[in-house]
mmCIF file of C-alpha atoms in Angstrom:
data_model
loop_
_atom_site.group_PDB
_atom_site.id
_atom_site.type_symbol
_atom_site.label_atom_id
_atom_site.label_comp_id
_atom_site.label_asym_id
_atom_site.label_seq_id
_atom_site.Cartn_x
_atom_site.Cartn_y
_atom_site.Cartn_z
ATOM 1 C CA MET A 25 266.922 202.111 235.678
ATOM 2 C CA ASN A 26 263.467 201.532 238.094
ATOM 3 C CA PRO A 27 264.850 203.342 241.539
ATOM 4 C CA ASN A 28 262.562 200.867 243.283
ATOM 5 C CA THR A 29 264.573 197.923 241.368
ATOM 6 C CA ASP A 30 267.998 199.761 243.295
ATOM 7 C CA GLU A 31 266.367 199.706 247.060
ATOM 8 C CA LEU A 32 264.888 196.501 246.727
ATOM 9 C CA ARG A 33 268.500 194.918 244.904
ATOM 10 C CA ARG A 34 269.432 196.152 248.277
ATOM 11 C CA ILE A 35 267.429 195.339 250.733
ATOM 12 C CA LEU A 36 267.858 191.785 249.810
ATOM 13 C CA ASP A 37 271.150 191.760 250.359
ATOM 14 C CA LEU A 38 270.618 193.164 253.590
ATOM 15 C CA LEU A 39 268.174 190.298 253.545
ATOM 16 C CA ARG A 40 270.769 187.830 252.952
ATOM 17 C CA GLN A 41 273.336 189.342 255.222
ATOM 18 C CA GLY A 42 270.792 188.263 258.332
ATOM 19 C CA GLN A 43 269.676 192.214 258.787
ATOM 20 C CA TRP A 44 266.472 191.248 258.980
ATOM 21 C CA ASN A 45 264.830 194.174 260.340
ATOM 22 C CA ALA A 46 267.031 196.879 258.355
ATOM 23 C CA ALA A 47 265.317 195.049 255.302
ATOM 24 C CA HIS A 48 262.036 194.930 257.276
ATOM 25 C CA ASP A 49 261.999 198.406 257.940
ATOM 26 C CA ARG A 50 263.216 199.112 254.254
ATOM 27 C CA VAL A 51 261.034 197.348 252.242
ATOM 28 C CA GLN A 52 257.908 199.048 254.490
ATOM 29 C CA GLN A 53 259.173 201.678 252.188
ATOM 30 C CA VAL A 54 258.730 200.512 248.555
ATOM 31 C CA GLU A 55 255.572 200.320 246.762
ATOM 32 C CA GLY A 56 255.038 197.768 243.869
ATOM 33 C CA LEU A 57 254.695 193.666 243.264
ATOM 34 C CA LEU A 58 257.886 193.379 244.049
ATOM 35 C CA ALA A 59 258.340 194.673 247.065
ATOM 36 C CA ALA A 60 255.746 192.883 248.487
ATOM 37 C CA TRP A 61 256.794 190.100 247.244
ATOM 38 C CA LEU A 62 259.698 190.558 249.475
ATOM 39 C CA HIS A 63 257.836 192.146 252.147
ATOM 40 C CA GLY A 64 256.107 188.503 252.479
ATOM 41 C CA ILE A 65 259.495 186.812 251.861
ATOM 42 C CA LEU A 66 260.863 188.139 255.342
ATOM 43 C CA HIS A 67 257.907 188.051 256.368
ATOM 44 C CA TRP A 68 257.725 184.073 255.820
ATOM 45 C CA GLN A 69 261.451 184.315 257.076
ATOM 46 C CA GLU A 70 260.656 185.186 260.284
ATOM 47 C CA GLY A 71 258.248 183.553 260.703
ATOM 48 C CA ASP A 72 255.044 185.158 260.489
ATOM 49 C CA LEU A 73 253.815 182.747 258.289
ATOM 50 C CA GLU A 74 250.150 184.382 258.484
ATOM 51 C CA ASP A 75 251.696 187.686 256.899
ATOM 52 C CA ALA A 76 253.389 186.695 254.905
ATOM 53 C CA GLU A 77 250.933 184.941 253.411
ATOM 54 C CA ASN A 78 248.762 188.536 252.638
ATOM 55 C CA TRP A 79 251.840 189.770 251.393
ATOM 56 C CA TYR A 80 252.412 186.732 248.558
ATOM 57 C CA GLU A 81 248.586 188.006 247.833
ATOM 58 C CA ARG A 82 248.844 191.437 247.707
ATOM 59 C CA ALA A 83 251.630 190.354 244.982
ATOM 60 C CA GLY A 84 249.717 188.102 243.249
ATOM 61 C CA ARG A 85 251.209 184.939 244.419
ATOM 62 C CA ARG A 86 250.189 182.107 246.256
ATOM 63 C CA PHE A 87 252.027 181.865 249.263
ATOM 64 C CA ARG A 88 251.269 178.487 249.375
ATOM 65 C CA GLN A 89 252.016 177.023 246.437
ATOM 66 C CA ARG A 90 256.103 178.759 246.495
ATOM 67 C CA GLY A 91 259.874 177.120 246.163
ATOM 68 C CA THR A 92 261.454 176.956 249.160
ATOM 69 C CA LEU A 93 263.946 179.955 250.608
ATOM 70 C CA ASP A 94 266.522 179.576 247.991
ATOM 71 C CA GLN A 95 264.279 179.241 245.384
ATOM 72 C CA GLU A 96 261.747 182.399 246.104
ATOM 73 C CA LEU A 97 264.984 184.047 246.546
ATOM 74 C CA THR A 98 267.131 183.626 243.337
ATOM 75 C CA GLU A 99 263.452 184.001 242.143
ATOM 76 C CA PHE A 100 263.067 187.617 242.924
ATOM 77 C CA GLU A 101 266.650 188.295 241.967
ATOM 78 C CA ALA A 102 265.883 187.279 238.325
ATOM 79 C CA ALA A 103 263.157 188.774 238.223
ATOM 80 C CA LEU A 104 264.995 192.283 239.264
ATOM 81 C CA HIS A 105 266.628 191.878 235.906
ATOM 82 C CA ARG A 106 263.454 192.033 233.905
ATOM 83 C CA PRO A 107 262.768 194.562 231.108
ATOM 84 C CA GLY A 108 260.225 196.396 233.269
ATOM 85 C CA ALA A 109 260.661 196.440 236.592
#
């Protein structure tokens, strides 16, 4: 399994526990499209929409076409389980 995937799961857990600062600090250390997407989700949750849109773009996703926060988190978690994640 990809070590980044394990770290992204840990970061997702931190986010869901409300530990946004810790999650944000850790996601900055991970590279890749999934990390950029999660970074965007964190900025969105923090209310920083400009940076959220930037990170979504880096992840190859369209910020303005996103779902609800719960939908995005569910979709992100599903992406972590896909082969090659």
